[in-house]
Coordinates of C-alpha atoms and ligand atoms in Angstrom, one line a residue:
X1 CA -0.1 -11.7 -2.0
X2 CA 1.8 -8.5 -2.1
X3 CA 0.0 -6.0 0.1
X4 CA 2.0 -3.0 -1.1
X5 CA 0.7 -1.6 -4.4
X6 CA 3.7 0.7 -4.9
X7 CA 1.3 3.6 -5.6
X8 CA 2.0 6.9 -4.0
X9 CA -0.4 9.8 -4.3
X10 CA 1.3 13.2 -4.2
X11 CA -0.8 16.3 -3.7
X12 CA 0.7 19.7 -4.5
X13 CA -0.9 22.9 -3.2
X14 CA -1.6 26.0 -5.3
X15 CA 1.4 28.1 -4.2
X16 CA 3.8 25.2 -4.7
X17 CA 2.5 24.7 -8.3
X18 CA 2.8 28.4 -8.8
X19 CA 6.3 28.9 -7.5
X20 CA 8.1 25.6 -7.9
X21 CA 6.7 23.6 -10.8
X22 CA 10.1 22.5 -12.1
X23 CA 11.3 21.3 -8.7
X24 CA 8.0 19.3 -8.4
X25 CA 8.6 17.6 -11.7
X26 CA 12.4 17.1 -11.6
X27 CA 13.1 16.7 -7.9
X28 CA 9.9 14.9 -6.7
X29 CA 7.8 13.2 -9.4
X30 CA 10.8 12.1 -11.5
X31 CA 12.8 10.9 -8.4
X32 CA 9.9 8.8 -7.1
X33 CA 9.1 7.3 -10.4
X34 CA 12.6 6.6 -11.7
X35 CA 14.8 6.3 -8.6
X36 CA 12.4 4.9 -6.0
X37 CA 10.4 3.0 -8.7
X38 CA 7.0 4.1 -7.4
X39 CA 3.8 4.4 -9.3
X40 CA 3.0 8.0 -8.8
X41 CA -0.4 9.8 -9.1
X42 CA -0.3 13.6 -8.9
X43 CA -3.1 15.8 -7.6
X44 CA -2.9 19.5 -8.0
X45 CA -4.7 22.6 -6.7
X46 CA -5.3 25.7 -8.7
X47 CA -2.2 27.8 -9.2
X48 CA -1.4 30.7 -7.0
X49 CA 1.6 32.6 -8.3
X50 CA 2.1 34.3 -4.9
X51 CA -0.4 34.0 -2.1
X52 CA -3.6 31.9 -1.9
X53 CA -5.6 35.1 -1.5
X54 CA -4.4 36.2 -5.0
X55 CA -4.5 32.7 -6.4
X56 CA -6.7 31.4 -9.2
X57 CA -9.5 29.9 -7.0
X58 CA -9.8 33.2 -5.1
X59 CA -9.9 35.1 -8.4
X60 CA -12.6 32.8 -9.9
X61 CA -14.7 33.2 -6.7
X62 CA -14.3 36.9 -6.8
X63 CA -15.5 36.9 -10.4
X64 CA -18.7 35.0 -9.2
X65 CA -19.2 37.6 -6.4
X66 CA -18.9 40.4 -9.0
X67 CA -21.5 38.7 -11.2
X68 CA -23.8 38.4 -8.1
X69 CA -23.5 42.2 -7.6
X70 CA -24.2 42.8 -11.3
X71 CA -20.7 44.2 -11.6
X72 CA -19.4 43.7 -15.2
X73 CA -15.8 44.0 -14.0
X74 CA -15.8 40.2 -13.5
X75 CA -14.5 40.1 -17.1
X76 CA -11.3 41.9 -16.0
X77 CA -10.8 39.3 -13.2
X78 CA -11.1 36.5 -15.7
X79 CA -8.6 38.3 -18.0
X80 CA -6.1 38.3 -15.2
X81 CA -6.5 34.5 -14.9
X82 CA -6.1 34.2 -18.6
X83 CA -3.0 36.4 -18.8
X84 CA -1.4 34.7 -15.9
X85 CA -1.8 31.2 -17.3
X86 CA -0.9 32.0 -20.8
X87 CA 2.3 33.8 -19.8
X88 CA 3.1 30.9 -17.5
X89 CA 2.7 28.5 -20.4
X90 CA 4.9 30.6 -22.7
X91 CA 7.6 31.0 -20.0
X92 CA 7.8 27.4 -18.8
X93 CA 6.8 25.1 -21.7
X94 CA 9.3 25.4 -24.5
X95 CA 8.3 22.5 -26.8
X96 CA 6.2 24.3 -29.4
X97 CA 3.6 21.6 -29.8
X98 CA 3.0 21.1 -26.0
X99 CA 2.9 24.9 -25.5
X100 CA 0.4 25.4 -28.4
X101 CA -1.9 22.7 -27.1
X102 CA -1.7 24.0 -23.5
X103 CA -2.6 27.5 -24.5
X104 CA -5.5 26.3 -26.7
X105 CA -6.8 24.1 -23.8
X106 CA -6.4 27.0 -21.4
X107 CA -8.3 29.4 -23.6
X108 CA -11.1 26.9 -24.2
X109 CA -11.6 26.3 -20.4
X110 CA -11.7 30.1 -19.7
X111 CA -14.1 30.7 -22.6
X112 CA -16.4 28.2 -21.1
X113 CA -16.2 30.0 -17.7
X114 CA -16.9 33.3 -19.4
X115 CA -20.0 31.8 -21.0
X116 CA -21.3 30.5 -17.6
X117 CA -20.8 33.9 -16.0
X118 CA -22.3 35.9 -18.8
X119 CA -25.4 33.6 -18.6
X120 CA -25.5 34.1 -14.8
X121 CA -25.3 37.8 -15.2
X122 CA -28.4 37.7 -17.4
X123 CA -30.2 35.5 -14.9
X124 CA -29.0 37.7 -12.0
X125 CA -27.6 34.9 -9.9
X126 CA -24.7 32.5 -9.7
X127 CA -26.1 29.1 -8.7
X128 CA -24.1 26.7 -6.5
X129 CA -23.6 24.5 -9.5
X130 CA -22.3 27.4 -11.6
X131 CA -20.0 28.4 -8.9
X132 CA -18.5 24.9 -8.7
X133 CA -18.2 24.8 -12.5
X134 CA -16.3 28.1 -12.5
X135 CA -14.1 27.0 -9.6
X136 CA -13.2 23.7 -11.3
X137 CA -11.4 25.8 -14.0
X138 CA -8.6 26.6 -11.5
X139 CA -7.6 22.9 -11.0
X140 CA -8.1 22.1 -14.7
X141 CA -5.7 24.9 -15.8
X142 CA -3.2 23.9 -13.2
X143 CA -3.3 20.2 -14.1
X144 CA -3.2 20.9 -17.9
X145 CA 0.0 22.8 -17.2
X146 CA 1.6 20.3 -14.8
X147 CA 0.9 17.4 -17.2
X148 CA 2.5 19.4 -20.0
X149 CA 5.5 20.2 -17.9
X150 CA 6.0 16.6 -16.9
X151 CA 5.9 15.5 -20.5
X152 CA 8.3 18.2 -21.5
X153 CA 10.7 17.1 -18.7
X154 CA 10.6 13.5 -19.8
X155 CA 8.1 12.1 -17.3
X156 CA 5.2 10.6 -19.3
X157 CA 2.0 12.1 -17.9
X158 CA -1.7 12.2 -18.6
X159 CA -4.2 14.9 -17.6
X160 CA -7.2 13.5 -15.7
X161 CA -10.2 15.7 -15.2
X162 CA -12.5 14.6 -12.4
X163 CA -14.9 17.5 -12.7
X164 CA -17.7 15.4 -14.2
X165 CA -17.5 12.2 -12.2
X166 CA -20.6 13.0 -10.2
X167 CA -23.8 12.4 -12.2
X168 CA -26.2 15.3 -12.6
X169 CA -29.0 13.8 -10.6
X170 CA -26.7 12.7 -7.7
X171 CA -28.1 15.4 -5.4
X172 CA -31.6 14.1 -5.8
X173 CA -30.6 10.6 -5.0
X174 CA -28.4 11.2 -2.0
X175 CA -28.3 14.7 -0.6
X176 CA -25.4 14.6 1.9
X177 CA -21.7 13.9 2.1
X178 CA -21.9 10.7 4.0
X179 CA -20.0 7.4 3.9
X180 CA -22.0 6.1 0.9
X181 CA -21.1 9.3 -1.0
X182 CA -17.4 8.8 -0.3
X183 CA -17.6 5.1 -1.3
X184 CA -19.3 6.2 -4.5
X185 CA -16.5 8.7 -5.2
X186 CA -13.8 6.2 -4.6
X187 CA -15.4 3.9 -7.1
X188 CA -15.9 6.7 -9.6
X189 CA -12.3 7.8 -9.3
X190 CA -11.1 4.3 -9.8
X191 CA -13.1 3.9 -13.0
X192 CA -11.7 7.2 -14.3
X193 CA -8.2 6.1 -13.6
X194 CA -8.7 2.6 -15.2
X195 CA -7.1 3.7 -18.5
X196 CA -3.9 4.7 -16.6
X197 CA -3.9 1.4 -14.7
X198 CA -4.2 -0.4 -17.9
X199 CA -1.2 1.4 -19.3
X200 CA 0.8 0.4 -16.2
X201 CA -0.3 -3.2 -16.6
X202 CA 1.0 -3.1 -20.2
X203 CA 4.4 -1.9 -18.9
X204 CA 3.8 1.7 -20.1
X205 CA 3.6 3.6 -16.9
X206 CA 2.3 7.1 -17.0
X207 CA 1.7 9.7 -14.2
X208 CA -1.9 10.7 -14.0
X209 CA -2.1 14.5 -13.2
X210 CA -5.5 14.7 -11.5
X211 CA -7.6 17.7 -10.9
X212 CA -8.1 18.2 -7.2
X213 CA -11.5 19.5 -8.0
X214 CA -13.7 16.4 -8.0
X215 CA -17.1 17.3 -9.3
X216 CA -20.3 19.0 -8.5
X217 CA -21.1 17.7 -5.0
X218 CA -24.5 18.0 -3.4
X219 CA -25.0 21.5 -1.9
X220 CA -21.8 22.8 -3.7
X221 CA -18.2 22.0 -3.0
X222 CA -17.6 25.1 -0.9
X223 CA -20.6 24.4 1.4
X224 CA -20.0 20.7 1.6
X225 CA -16.2 20.6 1.9
X226 CA -14.8 24.2 1.8
X227 CA -11.5 25.6 0.6
X228 CA -8.7 23.1 0.6
X229 CA -10.9 20.4 -1.0
X230 CA -8.0 19.1 -3.0
X231 CA -6.6 17.4 0.1
X232 CA -9.8 15.4 0.4
X233 CA -9.7 14.5 -3.3
X234 CA -6.2 13.3 -3.0
X235 CA -7.2 11.2 0.0
X236 CA -10.0 9.5 -1.9
X237 CA -7.7 8.8 -4.8
X238 CA -5.2 7.2 -2.4
X239 CA -8.1 5.0 -1.2
X240 CA -9.1 4.2 -4.7
X241 CA -5.6 3.2 -5.8
X242 CA -5.0 1.5 -2.4
X243 CA -1.8 3.6 -2.2
X244 CA 1.0 2.9 0.2
X245 CA 1.2 6.6 1.2
X246 CA -0.5 9.9 0.6
X247 CA 2.0 12.7 0.4
X248 CA 0.8 16.2 1.0
X249 CA 3.6 18.5 -0.3
X250 CA 3.7 22.0 1.1
X251 CA 6.1 24.8 1.8
X252 CA 6.9 23.8 5.3
X253 CA 8.9 20.7 6.4
X254 CA 5.8 19.2 8.0
X255 CA 3.7 19.9 11.1
X256 CA 5.6 21.9 13.8
X257 CA 5.0 22.3 17.5
X258 CA 3.7 25.8 16.5
X259 CA 3.5 28.0 13.4
X260 CA 7.2 28.5 12.7
X261 CA 6.4 32.1 11.5
X262 CA 5.2 33.0 14.9
X263 CA 7.3 30.8 17.2
X264 CA 10.9 30.6 15.9
X265 CA 11.8 27.8 18.4
X266 CA 9.0 25.6 16.9
X267 CA 10.2 22.0 16.2
X268 CA 9.2 19.7 13.4
X269 CA 7.0 16.8 14.7
X270 CA 7.9 13.3 13.4
X271 CA 4.3 12.2 13.8
X272 CA 0.9 13.3 14.9
X273 CA -2.4 11.4 15.2
X274 CA -5.3 12.3 12.9
X275 CA -7.2 13.8 15.8
X276 CA -4.3 16.1 16.6
X277 CA -4.0 17.1 13.0
X278 CA -7.7 17.9 12.8
X279 CA -7.6 20.0 16.0
X280 CA -4.6 21.9 14.8
X281 CA -6.1 22.7 11.5
X282 CA -9.4 23.7 13.0
X283 CA -7.8 26.0 15.5
X284 CA -5.7 27.9 13.1
X285 CA -2.7 25.8 11.8
X286 CA -4.0 25.1 8.3
X287 CA -1.9 22.1 7.6
X288 CA -4.4 19.6 6.1
X289 CA -8.1 19.7 5.4
X290 CA -9.8 18.0 8.4
X291 CA -11.9 15.7 6.1
X292 CA -8.8 14.2 4.6
X293 CA -7.8 12.0 7.6
X294 CA -10.9 9.9 8.1
X295 CA -10.8 8.5 4.5
X296 CA -7.2 7.4 4.4
X297 CA -6.9 6.3 8.0
X298 CA -9.9 4.0 7.5
X299 CA -8.0 2.4 4.6
X300 CA -4.9 2.4 6.8
X301 CA -2.8 4.6 4.5
X302 CA -0.3 6.9 6.3
X303 CA -0.3 10.6 5.3
X304 CA 3.1 12.3 5.1
X305 CA 3.4 16.1 5.0
X306 CA 6.5 17.1 3.1
X307 CA 8.3 20.2 1.9
X308 CA 8.6 20.8 -1.9
X309 CA 11.8 22.8 -1.2
X310 CA 13.3 20.0 0.9
X311 CA 12.2 16.7 -0.7
X312 CA 14.7 14.6 1.2
X313 CA 13.3 15.6 4.6
X314 CA 11.2 13.0 6.4
X315 CA 8.3 15.3 6.9
X316 CA 5.5 14.5 9.4
X317 CA 3.5 11.3 9.4
X318 CA -0.1 11.4 10.3
X319 CA -1.2 8.0 11.5
X320 CA -3.1 6.7 14.4
X321 CA -1.0 5.0 17.1
X322 CA -3.3 2.1 17.7
X323 CA -4.1 0.8 14.3
X324 CA -2.4 -1.8 12.1
X325 CA -1.4 -0.6 8.6
X326 CA -3.2 -1.6 5.4
X327 CA -3.3 -5.3 4.7
X328 CA -2.7 -6.3 8.3
X329 CA -5.5 -7.8 10.3
X330 CA -3.5 -7.3 13.5
X331 CA -0.5 -5.1 14.2
X332 CA 2.9 -6.4 13.1
X333 CA 3.9 -9.4 15.2
X334 CA 4.8 -9.5 17.9
X335 CA 3.4 -6.0 18.7
X336 CA 5.6 -5.8 21.8
X337 CA 8.8 -5.5 19.8
X338 CA 7.6 -2.2 18.4
X339 CA 5.7 -0.7 21.3
X340 CA 8.7 0.8 23.0
X341 CA 10.1 2.7 20.1
X342 CA 7.1 3.7 18.1
X343 CA 4.3 6.1 18.8
X344 CA 4.1 5.1 22.4
X345 CA 7.3 7.0 23.1
X346 CA 6.1 9.6 25.6
X347 CA 6.0 13.2 24.8
X348 CA 5.8 15.7 27.5
X349 CA 2.0 15.8 27.3
X350 CA 1.4 18.5 24.8
X351 CA 2.1 18.0 21.1
X352 CA 1.6 21.5 19.6
X353 CA 0.2 24.9 20.2
X354 CA -1.8 27.0 17.7
X355 CA -3.8 30.3 17.5
X356 CA -6.9 31.3 15.6
X357 CA -7.6 35.0 14.9
X358 CA -10.7 37.0 14.2
X359 CA -12.5 35.7 17.2
X360 CA -15.4 37.4 19.0
X361 CA -16.8 36.3 22.4
X362 CA -20.6 36.6 23.0
X363 CA -21.6 36.3 26.6
X364 CA -25.2 36.0 27.6
X365 CA -26.3 36.5 31.1
X366 CA -29.8 34.9 31.5
X367 CA -32.5 37.1 32.8
X368 CA -33.8 34.1 34.9
X369 CA -32.2 32.9 38.1
X370 CA -31.2 29.6 36.6
X371 CA -30.7 28.5 33.1
X372 CA -34.2 27.6 32.1
X373 CA -35.2 24.7 29.8
X374 CA -34.8 25.7 26.2
X375 CA -32.3 28.5 26.9
X376 CA -29.4 26.9 25.1
X377 CA -31.7 25.7 22.3
X378 CA -32.9 29.2 21.7
X379 CA -29.3 30.5 21.6
X380 CA -28.3 27.9 19.0
X381 CA -31.4 28.3 16.9
X382 CA -30.6 32.0 16.6
X383 CA -26.9 31.3 15.7
X384 CA -28.0 28.7 13.2
X385 CA -30.4 31.1 11.6
X386 CA -27.5 33.4 10.9
X387 CA -25.1 30.6 9.9
X388 CA -22.8 31.4 12.8
X389 CA -20.4 28.8 14.1
X390 CA -19.3 28.4 17.7
X391 CA -15.7 27.4 18.3
X392 CA -15.7 27.2 22.1
X393 CA -18.4 27.4 24.7
X394 CA -18.4 27.6 28.5
X395 CA -21.3 27.9 30.8
X396 CA -22.1 28.6 34.4
X397 CA -25.4 28.6 36.2
X398 CA -26.9 31.6 34.5
X399 CA -24.2 32.6 32.1
X400 CA -23.1 31.3 28.7
X401 CA -19.9 32.5 26.8
X402 CA -19.2 31.5 23.3
X403 CA -16.2 32.2 21.1
X404 CA -17.1 32.6 17.4
X405 CA -14.9 33.1 14.3
X406 CA -15.8 36.3 12.5
X407 CA -13.4 36.4 9.6
X408 CA -15.2 38.7 7.3
X409 CA -17.8 41.5 6.9
X410 CA -20.7 39.2 6.2
X411 CA -20.2 37.2 9.4
X412 CA -19.8 40.5 11.4
X413 CA -23.1 41.7 10.0
X414 CA -24.8 38.3 10.7
X415 CA -23.5 38.4 14.3
X416 CA -24.8 41.9 14.8
X417 CA -28.3 40.7 13.9
X418 CA -28.0 37.6 16.0
X419 CA -26.9 39.7 19.1
X420 CA -30.1 41.8 18.7
X421 CA -32.2 38.6 18.9
X422 CA -30.2 37.1 21.7
X423 CA -30.9 40.2 23.8
X424 CA -34.4 38.8 24.4
X425 CA -32.8 36.1 26.5
X426 CA -30.8 38.3 28.8
X427 CA -28.0 40.8 28.8
X428 CA -25.5 40.3 26.0
X429 CA -21.9 41.4 26.0
X430 CA -19.8 41.3 22.8
X431 CA -15.9 41.4 22.9
X432 CA -13.9 41.7 19.7
X433 CA -10.3 41.5 18.5
X434 CA -9.6 38.2 20.3
X435 CA -7.7 35.0 19.5
X436 CA -8.1 31.4 20.6
X437 CA -4.9 29.8 21.9
X438 CA -5.2 26.0 21.8
X439 CA -2.8 23.5 23.2
X440 CA -3.2 20.1 21.5
X441 CA -1.9 16.7 22.5
X442 CA -3.2 13.2 22.6
X443 CA -1.2 12.5 25.7
X444 CA -2.5 15.5 27.6
X445 CA -5.3 13.7 29.3
X446 CA -2.8 11.5 31.1
X447 CA -0.8 14.4 32.4
X448 CA -1.7 16.4 35.4
X449 CA -1.0 20.1 35.6
X450 CA -0.7 21.0 31.9
X451 CA -3.7 23.3 31.9
X452 CA -2.3 24.8 35.2
X453 CA 1.1 25.5 33.6
X454 CA -0.6 27.0 30.5
X455 CA -2.7 29.4 32.5
X456 CA 0.0 30.3 35.0
X457 CA 2.3 31.1 32.1
X458 CA -0.2 33.5 30.7
X459 CA -0.7 35.1 34.2
X460 CA 3.1 35.5 34.5
X461 CA 3.1 37.4 31.2
X462 CA 0.3 39.6 32.5
X463 CA -2.1 38.3 29.9
X464 CA -5.8 38.4 30.8
X465 CA -7.9 35.3 29.9
X466 CA -11.3 36.0 28.5
X467 CA -12.6 32.4 28.4
X468 CA -11.4 28.9 29.0
X469 CA -12.6 25.6 27.5
X470 CA -11.4 22.0 27.3
X471 CA -12.4 20.0 24.2
X472 CA -14.6 17.0 25.0
X473 CA -12.1 14.7 23.4
X474 CA -9.6 15.9 26.0
X475 CA -6.8 16.5 23.5
X476 CA -7.3 20.2 23.4
X477 CA -7.2 22.9 26.1
X478 CA -8.2 26.3 24.7
X479 CA -8.5 29.8 26.0
X480 CA -9.4 33.2 24.5
X481 CA -7.2 36.2 24.9
X482 CA -6.7 39.7 23.4
X483 CA -5.2 39.5 19.9
X484 CA -2.4 41.8 20.7
X485 CA -1.0 39.2 23.1
X486 CA -1.2 36.2 20.7
X487 CA 2.5 36.0 19.8
X488 CA 3.6 36.5 23.4
X489 CA 1.2 33.8 24.6
X490 CA 2.3 31.3 21.9
X491 CA 6.0 31.9 22.6
X492 CA 5.8 31.8 26.3
X493 CA 3.6 28.7 26.5
X494 CA 5.8 27.0 23.9
X495 CA 8.9 27.6 25.9
X496 CA 7.3 26.2 29.1
X497 CA 5.7 23.1 27.5
X498 CA 7.1 22.4 24.1
X499 CA 10.7 23.4 23.9
X500 CA 12.1 19.9 24.8
X501 CA 13.3 18.0 21.8
X502 CA 12.4 14.3 21.7
X503 CA 11.5 14.3 18.1
X504 CA 14.8 13.1 16.5
X505 CA 14.4 9.8 18.3
X506 CA 10.7 9.7 17.6
X507 CA 11.4 10.3 13.9
X508 CA 13.7 7.4 13.7
X509 CA 11.1 5.2 15.4
X510 CA 8.4 6.2 13.0
X511 CA 10.5 5.4 10.0
X512 CA 11.6 2.1 11.5
X513 CA 8.0 1.1 12.1
X514 CA 6.9 2.0 8.5
X515 CA 9.9 0.1 7.1
X516 CA 9.1 -2.9 9.2
X517 CA 5.5 -2.9 8.0
X518 CA 6.8 -2.6 4.4
X519 CA 9.0 -5.6 4.8
X520 CA 6.3 -7.7 6.4
X521 CA 3.9 -6.8 3.6
X522 CA 6.2 -8.0 0.8
Ligands
ADP1 N1 1.9 23.9 13.4 C1 2.2 24.3 12.1 N2 3.1 23.5 11.4 C2 3.5 23.8 10.2 N3 3.0 24.9 9.5 C3 2.1 25.7 10.2 C4 1.7 25.4 11.5 N4 0.8 26.4 11.9 C5 0.7 27.2 10.9 N5 1.5 26.9 9.8 C6 1.6 27.6 8.6 O1 0.8 26.9 7.6 C7 1.4 27.2 6.3 C8 1.2 25.9 5.5 O2 2.0 25.8 4.4 P1 1.8 26.2 2.9 O3 2.6 25.3 2.1 O4 2.0 27.7 2.8 O5 0.2 25.9 2.7 P2 -0.6 25.6 1.3 O6 -0.3 24.1 1.0 O7 -2.0 25.8 1.7 O8 -0.1 26.5 0.2 C9 2.8 27.6 6.5 O9 2.9 28.9 6.0 C10 3.0 27.7 8.0 O10 3.6 28.8 8.5
PHD2 N1 -7.7 25.6 -5.0 C1 -8.6 25.4 -3.9 C2 -8.4 24.0 -3.3 C3 -7.2 23.7 -2.5 O1 -7.1 22.7 -1.9 O2 -6.2 24.6 -2.4 P1 -4.7 24.5 -1.7 O3 -4.3 23.0 -1.9 O4 -3.8 25.4 -2.4 O5 -4.9 24.8 -0.3 C4 -8.6 26.4 -2.8 O6 -7.8 27.4 -2.9 O7 -9.3 26.3 -1.8

């Protein structure tokens, strides 16, 4: 039995769809379908013609906010989305029929959104469900456009809308995003893609262009998954199709040892483990949505991060170093033959460094002599009440320090109220304008002295450390410093711990292993 299905799922982010749609179709989708003979499924996010903050999803959410504040200017925001998509269709789709149909479909979707928002304005609220419905429009418009562009460029494609795959009453039946929910989604996606699979079976392959918005999830998509949900959707599609690889296409060559915009010496990593990718994303390097990994890794599908502007590059593979690939009950035999070259190749302890801005530190000095029973529970109950998240925590006998992300005005207001309540427990000190610097690496726990080098380097640079914390999984050492010192800290720690280049060799080994697995599976 052939274990490889030849399916590859390619996910494209909003800015890539906005800036490089022709390259996506001609240099990526067409190359994989015709040259490499893969079955390709495409998943797209909502278009952003420039930055994500000015992208379609952000605009649609802003329109919802305006409606909540009874501000009628939401119509102007919708008009911007309309103008942007119509001019894009006119500019990029020249076949009159395809263009006419695309513009008609675009207008119909936006008219629907306008209806929802007008109704919400009358009701005086935008429910979670309405917000999801409005948000879904972004991915629908983007995929309608990409499917039209594929067809225009000679790649037969079919638009697939996932926005109604979750039944209305699902919330009542289940309630949370647990494993059974993901299993349900995978089955639902499979069913939705069956007509495409049937065409493939008949020898009429077509590329499904699938909305990365996947339905009205219990509690709302933003609460349940958050921005970047299309990565998760692509992962679940990869599982449903039993794909050989999930490719997440971005505007960087892959995952680097640090954000290349901040550390020019940063190196591209050939591979990282899912845990490392999650930590990096959580602590400021937004490379992939953290929920993505679990689904695909469970199905033993590798994730490859690649660059839309450099499709021939190898990118970065996210794959655990101790698991056999899909279809294998045990690792390729004999495992020893691979162990020297593959992921076991030692790095120098740390894999990458990252920074997360907009951090406040709250320090509470208990008014008792020792931390009394219930002290921490009271702190967390208060933070929970104001929906505040704690990124790092460190405690001593009568003292607790916590680093919290405060990215916007709403969370700043919430924190102010929480601090007032926390004052009942002791003296509270609040420090603002901080960043978390995190050193991440699965090998770090086996190396002595990494934390020492990290903190000595900061001391040598005259950088004061506000707080220190080591992640319980031992693959993350973090500290909090003043935001003005962030770049200096990243660059100096990088040059001490991450400048050495072992990646070229490691890259070869990663590809060698995946090739071997492919051969074994055929
Ligand atoms: N360690 C890292 N490796 C790669 N990119 C990183 C890292 N840390 C931060 N980044 C930044 O993350 C961004 C991700 O790429 P981009 O394609 O812009 O994202 P999106 O798919 O959300 O549009 C890049 O701009 C890059 O500078
Ligand atoms: N469009 C959504 C979902 C998404 O995944 O976006 P992107 O792939 O562009 O990060 C958002 O902006 O959150």
